[in-house]
Amino acid sequence: MAEGDLHRRLLPFVAFQGAVSTLIGFGGLLVFVQDGALATVHYAVSLLTATVIAITVPYLLGRWMPMQVRLVVRLCFAIPAALLWWADGRPVLLAVACGGFLGASWSARLWLELSLLQDAQRDAYATRMTVWTVLSSLLATLLVSAALSVAHEAAFAVYASYALIAALAVFLAPRALPSVPPMRLRDPASVLRQPAYVQSLPLYFLESGLMGVGMVINASGAVQALGRASHYGWAVSAATVVGALSLYAVRTRRHGGNRVRWMGVACLGMVAGQSLLAASVWLPLLYVPHVLLLACAQPFWQASEQVLNQRALDLHGDLADRIVVREWTLWLFRCTALLAFWWLVQGWSATQQLVLGVALMALATVLEWMLARRWLYAT
């Protein structure tokens, strides 16, 4: 399928996915405000676990019944639409709602993209879809921030807003999706035995091994610098505008020949933005340039990572097997890194925890770029 046609067909799904995904940041912040850092760690582990289970279940069920991707897309939005009404003050339920949505939505999206995209199409597609993801996330963040302000910081306003967006997506997101074969798990053990899978492990760890740490650290930094959830929403909204404009301006300039250069520039922006997060502990005003810089760099970084993810999945074996093995590998890295980090920083102040977490994330970003550069130059 032509990249432009695929982009148009997947646009409603990906746009709603981007909008609802902004709940993750709000959810971590609200849990931190209500129950503290330890509850945020429990929330992150529960969310990561719910995500990998939700990714696996459609493929696993496909061994006994045809799992159509349109059904999975409807279900991924139905989960938060149904559960978020009762999520206030219940971090585990919130984690199940968020993780169920993330897992099922990425299960369907990976199946669609890897079934229909060729390597030469990936850069243009990733950039164009990231533009629309950023725009939809901006609209969602503005809506939720306004609801928070009107509701005097009541967490229920956040959850109700996202439940309504997800309910709308149940009907609109899958309408234009192209036809692909049913999702089905066959022989994941065959992927584990491949040398190429073992060679991908360092990339998997650097890409998202610190995802759980980042969730806790970002919530901690926002609370220490801003104090209120609505302030976080307005800051992120303003930053997203800047990021969307910069990404839109260069949406047609990425291609297979300049992947490494784009990722290098994004790496510099990511590291600088992460450094400003640590500095905002002592000078809260730096939180605003932190989110502005990260909003400019992160879309380019994510587009580069999307290409890398698809390249890392270019292994032998059934597509569903490759996806499931990758996601369980990421889950193991994420949870192990988060629990190890939390064990290490016991007795540390919130500032010390934040600085160490930021240093680890910046180091992982640089190492990932170095590894990705070698991968992309070699292929």
Coordinates of C-alpha atoms in Angstrom, one line a residue:
M1 CA 0.0 0.0 0.0
A2 CA 1.2 3.5 -0.8
E3 CA 2.5 5.5 2.2
G4 CA 0.2 8.4 1.6
D5 CA -2.9 6.1 1.4
L6 CA -1.8 4.2 4.5
H7 CA -1.3 7.5 6.3
R8 CA -4.8 8.7 5.5
R9 CA -6.4 5.4 6.4
L10 CA -4.7 5.1 9.8
L11 CA -5.0 8.8 10.7
P12 CA -8.2 8.7 12.8
F13 CA -6.9 5.8 14.8
V14 CA -3.4 7.2 15.4
A15 CA -4.8 10.7 16.2
F16 CA -7.1 9.3 18.9
Q17 CA -4.3 7.1 20.2
G18 CA -2.1 10.2 20.6
A19 CA -4.9 12.1 22.4
V20 CA -5.7 9.3 24.9
S21 CA -2.0 8.6 25.5
T22 CA -1.5 12.0 27.1
L23 CA -3.4 10.5 30.1
I24 CA -0.2 8.6 31.1
G25 CA 1.5 11.9 32.0
F26 CA -1.5 13.3 33.9
G27 CA -2.1 9.9 35.6
G28 CA 1.4 9.7 37.0
L29 CA 1.3 13.3 38.2
L30 CA -2.1 12.8 39.9
V31 CA -0.9 9.6 41.6
F32 CA 2.3 11.3 42.8
V33 CA 0.3 14.3 44.2
Q34 CA -2.3 12.1 45.9
D35 CA -0.2 9.2 47.3
G36 CA 3.5 10.0 46.9
A37 CA 6.5 8.5 45.1
L38 CA 6.1 4.9 46.3
A39 CA 2.5 4.8 45.0
T40 CA 3.8 6.2 41.7
V41 CA 6.3 3.3 41.4
H42 CA 3.5 0.8 42.1
Y43 CA 1.4 2.6 39.4
A44 CA 4.2 2.4 36.9
V45 CA 4.9 -1.3 37.4
S46 CA 1.1 -2.1 37.2
L47 CA 0.8 0.0 34.1
L48 CA 3.8 -1.7 32.4
T49 CA 2.4 -5.1 33.3
A50 CA -1.1 -4.4 32.1
T51 CA 0.4 -3.0 28.8
V52 CA 2.3 -6.1 27.9
I53 CA -0.6 -8.4 28.8
A54 CA -2.9 -6.3 26.6
I55 CA -0.5 -6.5 23.8
T56 CA -0.2 -10.3 24.0
V57 CA -3.9 -11.2 24.5
P58 CA -5.2 -10.4 21.0
Y59 CA -2.4 -12.5 19.4
L60 CA -2.9 -15.3 21.9
L61 CA -6.6 -15.4 21.3
G62 CA -5.9 -15.5 17.6
R63 CA -4.7 -19.1 18.0
W64 CA -8.3 -20.2 18.6
M65 CA -10.4 -17.5 16.9
P66 CA -9.9 -14.9 14.2
M67 CA -8.9 -11.6 15.8
Q68 CA -9.7 -8.8 13.4
V69 CA -7.6 -5.6 13.9
R70 CA -10.8 -3.4 13.8
L71 CA -12.1 -5.2 16.8
V72 CA -8.9 -4.8 18.8
V73 CA -8.9 -1.1 18.0
R74 CA -12.5 -0.7 19.3
L75 CA -11.5 -2.7 22.5
C76 CA -8.4 -0.6 23.1
F77 CA -10.5 2.6 23.5
A78 CA -13.4 0.8 25.2
I79 CA -11.2 -0.1 28.1
P80 CA -10.5 3.5 29.3
A81 CA -13.9 4.6 28.3
A82 CA -15.4 2.1 30.7
L83 CA -12.9 2.1 33.6
L84 CA -11.8 5.7 34.0
W85 CA -15.0 6.8 35.7
W86 CA -13.9 4.9 38.8
A87 CA -10.1 5.6 38.6
D88 CA -10.0 8.6 41.0
G89 CA -8.0 7.4 44.1
R90 CA -7.5 3.9 42.7
P91 CA -4.0 3.8 41.1
V92 CA -4.2 0.1 40.2
L93 CA -7.5 0.6 38.3
L94 CA -6.0 3.6 36.6
A95 CA -3.0 1.5 35.6
V96 CA -5.2 -1.2 34.2
A97 CA -7.2 1.4 32.2
C98 CA -4.0 3.1 30.8
G99 CA -2.1 -0.1 30.3
G100 CA -5.0 -1.9 28.7
F101 CA -5.4 0.9 26.2
L102 CA -1.7 1.3 25.5
G103 CA -1.1 -2.4 25.0
A104 CA -4.2 -3.1 22.8
S105 CA -3.7 0.0 20.7
W106 CA 0.0 -0.7 20.0
S107 CA -0.8 -4.3 19.4
A108 CA -3.1 -3.2 16.6
R109 CA -0.9 -0.4 15.3
L110 CA 2.2 -2.5 15.1
W111 CA 0.3 -5.2 13.2
L112 CA -1.0 -2.7 10.7
E113 CA 2.2 -0.8 10.1
L114 CA 4.5 -3.8 9.9
S115 CA 2.0 -5.7 7.6
L116 CA 1.7 -2.8 5.2
L117 CA 4.8 -0.6 5.2
Q118 CA 8.1 -1.2 3.3
D119 CA 11.4 0.1 4.7
A120 CA 11.7 2.9 2.2
Q121 CA 8.3 4.2 3.3
R122 CA 9.0 4.3 7.1
D123 CA 10.7 7.7 7.5
A124 CA 8.0 9.7 5.7
Y125 CA 5.2 7.8 7.3
A126 CA 6.7 8.1 10.8
T127 CA 7.2 11.8 10.5
R128 CA 3.7 12.5 9.1
M129 CA 2.0 10.4 11.7
T130 CA 4.0 12.0 14.5
V131 CA 2.8 15.4 13.3
W132 CA -0.8 14.3 13.7
T133 CA -0.1 12.6 17.0
V134 CA 1.4 15.8 18.4
L135 CA -1.5 17.8 17.2
S136 CA -4.1 15.5 18.7
S137 CA -2.2 15.3 22.0
L138 CA -2.1 19.1 22.1
L139 CA -5.9 19.3 21.7
A140 CA -6.4 16.6 24.4
T141 CA -4.0 18.3 26.8
L142 CA -5.7 21.7 26.3
L143 CA -9.2 20.2 26.9
V144 CA -8.1 18.4 30.1
S145 CA -6.2 21.4 31.4
A146 CA -9.3 23.5 31.0
A147 CA -11.4 20.9 32.7
L148 CA -9.0 20.8 35.6
S149 CA -9.0 24.6 36.0
V150 CA -12.8 24.7 36.0
A151 CA -13.1 21.8 38.4
H152 CA -10.6 23.3 40.8
E153 CA -7.9 20.6 40.4
A154 CA -10.4 17.7 40.9
A155 CA -8.8 14.6 39.5
F156 CA -12.2 13.2 38.4
A157 CA -12.3 16.0 35.7
V158 CA -9.2 14.4 34.1
Y159 CA -10.5 10.9 34.1
A160 CA -14.0 11.9 32.9
S161 CA -12.5 13.9 30.0
Y162 CA -10.4 11.0 28.8
A163 CA -13.3 8.6 29.2
L164 CA -15.4 10.7 26.9
I165 CA -12.6 11.1 24.3
A166 CA -12.1 7.3 24.4
A167 CA -15.8 6.6 24.0
L168 CA -15.8 8.8 20.9
A169 CA -12.8 6.9 19.5
V170 CA -14.6 3.6 19.9
F171 CA -16.9 4.6 17.0
L172 CA -14.6 6.8 14.9
A173 CA -11.0 5.3 15.2
P174 CA -11.5 2.0 13.3
R175 CA -13.8 3.2 10.5
A176 CA -11.2 3.7 7.7
L177 CA -8.6 1.0 8.7
P178 CA -7.3 -1.1 5.8
S179 CA -7.9 -4.9 5.7
V180 CA -5.1 -7.1 7.0
P181 CA -4.9 -10.7 8.0
P182 CA -6.3 -11.7 11.4
M183 CA -3.8 -11.4 14.3
R184 CA -2.4 -14.7 15.5
L185 CA 0.4 -16.0 17.6
R186 CA 2.3 -19.0 16.2
D187 CA 5.7 -19.9 17.6
P188 CA 7.4 -17.1 19.7
A189 CA 10.1 -19.4 20.9
S190 CA 11.6 -19.5 17.3
V191 CA 12.3 -15.7 17.6
L192 CA 14.2 -16.2 20.9
R193 CA 16.6 -18.6 19.2
Q194 CA 17.7 -16.1 16.5
P195 CA 21.1 -14.4 16.8
A196 CA 19.5 -11.2 15.5
Y197 CA 17.2 -11.1 18.5
V198 CA 20.1 -11.3 20.9
Q199 CA 21.9 -8.5 19.0
S200 CA 18.8 -6.3 19.5
L201 CA 18.7 -6.6 23.3
P202 CA 21.1 -3.6 23.9
L203 CA 18.8 -1.4 21.7
Y204 CA 15.7 -2.6 23.5
F205 CA 17.2 -1.8 26.9
L206 CA 18.4 1.6 26.0
E207 CA 15.2 2.5 24.1
S208 CA 12.8 1.9 27.0
G209 CA 14.5 0.1 29.8
L210 CA 14.3 3.4 31.8
M211 CA 10.7 4.1 30.8
G212 CA 9.4 3.3 34.3
V213 CA 12.1 5.4 35.9
G214 CA 11.1 8.2 33.5
M215 CA 7.5 8.1 34.5
V216 CA 8.3 8.5 38.2
I217 CA 11.0 11.1 37.7
N218 CA 8.8 13.2 35.3
A219 CA 6.0 13.2 37.8
S220 CA 8.3 14.2 40.6
G221 CA 9.9 17.0 38.6
A222 CA 6.5 18.4 37.6
V223 CA 5.3 18.4 41.2
Q224 CA 8.4 20.0 42.6
A225 CA 8.5 22.7 39.9
L226 CA 4.8 23.4 39.3
G227 CA 2.8 22.1 42.2
R228 CA -0.6 21.9 40.4
A229 CA -1.8 19.5 37.8
S230 CA -3.4 22.2 35.7
H231 CA -0.2 24.2 35.6
Y232 CA 1.5 21.0 34.2
G233 CA -1.2 20.8 31.5
W234 CA -0.9 24.4 30.4
A235 CA 2.9 24.1 30.3
V236 CA 2.7 21.0 28.2
S237 CA 0.1 22.5 25.9
A238 CA 2.3 25.5 25.2
A239 CA 5.3 23.3 24.6
T240 CA 3.3 21.0 22.3
V241 CA 2.4 24.0 20.0
V242 CA 6.1 24.7 19.6
G243 CA 6.9 21.1 18.9
A244 CA 4.1 20.7 16.4
L245 CA 5.1 23.7 14.4
S246 CA 8.8 22.7 14.2
L247 CA 7.8 19.1 13.2
Y248 CA 5.3 20.3 10.6
A249 CA 7.9 22.7 9.1
V250 CA 10.2 19.8 8.3
R251 CA 7.7 17.0 7.8
T252 CA 8.9 16.2 4.2
R253 CA 12.7 16.5 4.8
R254 CA 13.3 13.1 6.5
H255 CA 14.2 10.1 4.3
G256 CA 16.3 7.0 4.5
G257 CA 19.5 8.8 3.7
N258 CA 19.4 11.3 6.6
R259 CA 18.1 9.1 9.4
V260 CA 21.3 9.3 11.4
R261 CA 21.6 13.1 11.2
W262 CA 18.1 13.7 12.3
M263 CA 18.5 11.3 15.2
G264 CA 21.7 13.0 16.3
V265 CA 20.1 16.4 16.4
A266 CA 17.2 15.0 18.3
C267 CA 19.6 13.4 20.8
L268 CA 21.2 16.7 21.6
G269 CA 17.8 18.3 22.2
M270 CA 16.7 15.4 24.4
V271 CA 19.8 15.5 26.6
A272 CA 19.6 19.3 27.0
G273 CA 15.9 19.0 27.9
Q274 CA 16.5 16.3 30.5
S275 CA 19.3 18.4 32.0
L276 CA 16.9 21.4 32.4
L277 CA 14.5 19.1 34.3
A278 CA 17.1 18.4 36.9
A279 CA 18.0 22.1 37.1
S280 CA 14.4 23.1 37.6
V281 CA 14.6 21.6 41.2
W282 CA 16.7 24.6 42.2
L283 CA 15.2 27.1 39.7
P284 CA 11.5 26.2 39.0
L285 CA 11.3 28.6 36.1
L286 CA 13.6 26.3 34.1
Y287 CA 10.7 23.8 33.9
V288 CA 9.1 25.8 31.1
P289 CA 12.2 25.7 28.8
H290 CA 12.5 22.0 29.8
V291 CA 9.1 21.2 28.4
L292 CA 9.6 23.5 25.4
L293 CA 12.9 22.0 24.4
L294 CA 11.7 18.5 25.0
A295 CA 8.5 19.1 22.9
C296 CA 10.7 20.2 20.0
A297 CA 13.2 17.3 20.2
Q298 CA 10.9 14.4 21.3
P299 CA 8.8 14.1 18.2
F300 CA 12.0 13.8 16.0
W301 CA 13.4 11.3 18.5
Q302 CA 10.2 9.2 18.6
A303 CA 10.1 9.2 14.8
S304 CA 13.6 7.9 14.7
E305 CA 12.8 5.3 17.3
Q306 CA 9.8 4.1 15.3
V307 CA 12.0 3.4 12.4
L308 CA 14.5 1.6 14.6
N309 CA 11.7 -0.5 16.2
Q310 CA 10.5 -1.6 12.8
R311 CA 14.0 -2.4 11.7
A312 CA 14.6 -4.4 14.9
L313 CA 11.5 -6.4 14.1
D314 CA 12.8 -7.4 10.7
L315 CA 13.6 -10.9 11.9
H316 CA 12.6 -14.3 10.6
G317 CA 9.4 -15.7 11.8
D318 CA 5.7 -14.7 12.0
L319 CA 5.1 -11.0 12.7
A320 CA 2.9 -11.7 15.7
D321 CA 5.7 -13.8 17.3
R322 CA 8.2 -11.0 16.8
I323 CA 6.0 -8.4 18.3
V324 CA 5.1 -10.4 21.4
V325 CA 8.7 -11.4 22.1
R326 CA 9.8 -7.8 21.8
E327 CA 7.2 -6.5 24.1
W328 CA 7.9 -9.1 26.8
T329 CA 11.6 -8.3 26.5
L330 CA 10.8 -4.6 27.0
W331 CA 8.6 -5.3 30.0
L332 CA 11.3 -7.3 31.7
F333 CA 13.9 -4.5 31.1
R334 CA 11.5 -1.7 32.2
C335 CA 10.3 -3.3 35.4
T336 CA 13.8 -4.6 36.4
A337 CA 15.3 -1.1 35.9
L338 CA 12.5 0.7 37.8
L339 CA 12.6 -1.7 40.8
A340 CA 16.5 -1.6 40.9
F341 CA 16.4 2.2 40.7
W342 CA 13.8 2.5 43.5
W343 CA 15.9 0.1 45.7
L344 CA 19.0 2.1 45.1
V345 CA 17.5 5.5 46.0
Q346 CA 15.9 4.4 49.3
G347 CA 16.6 7.1 51.9
W348 CA 17.5 9.7 49.2
S349 CA 15.8 13.0 49.0
A350 CA 13.4 13.7 46.1
T351 CA 15.9 16.0 44.6
Q352 CA 18.7 13.4 44.7
Q353 CA 16.4 10.8 43.1
L354 CA 15.4 13.3 40.4
V355 CA 19.0 14.2 39.5
L356 CA 20.1 10.5 39.4
G357 CA 17.1 9.5 37.3
V358 CA 17.8 12.4 34.8
A359 CA 21.5 11.4 34.5
L360 CA 20.6 7.8 33.8
M361 CA 18.0 8.8 31.1
A362 CA 20.4 11.2 29.5
L363 CA 23.2 8.6 29.4
A364 CA 20.7 6.0 27.9
T365 CA 19.7 8.5 25.2
V366 CA 23.3 9.1 24.1
L367 CA 24.1 5.4 24.1
E368 CA 21.0 4.6 22.1
W369 CA 22.0 7.2 19.5
M370 CA 25.5 5.7 19.3
L371 CA 24.1 2.2 18.9
A372 CA 21.4 3.3 16.4
R373 CA 24.0 5.1 14.3
R374 CA 25.9 1.9 13.9
W375 CA 22.8 0.0 13.0
L376 CA 21.5 2.5 10.5
Y377 CA 24.9 3.0 8.8
A378 CA 25.3 -0.8 8.5
T379 CA 21.8 -1.4 6.8

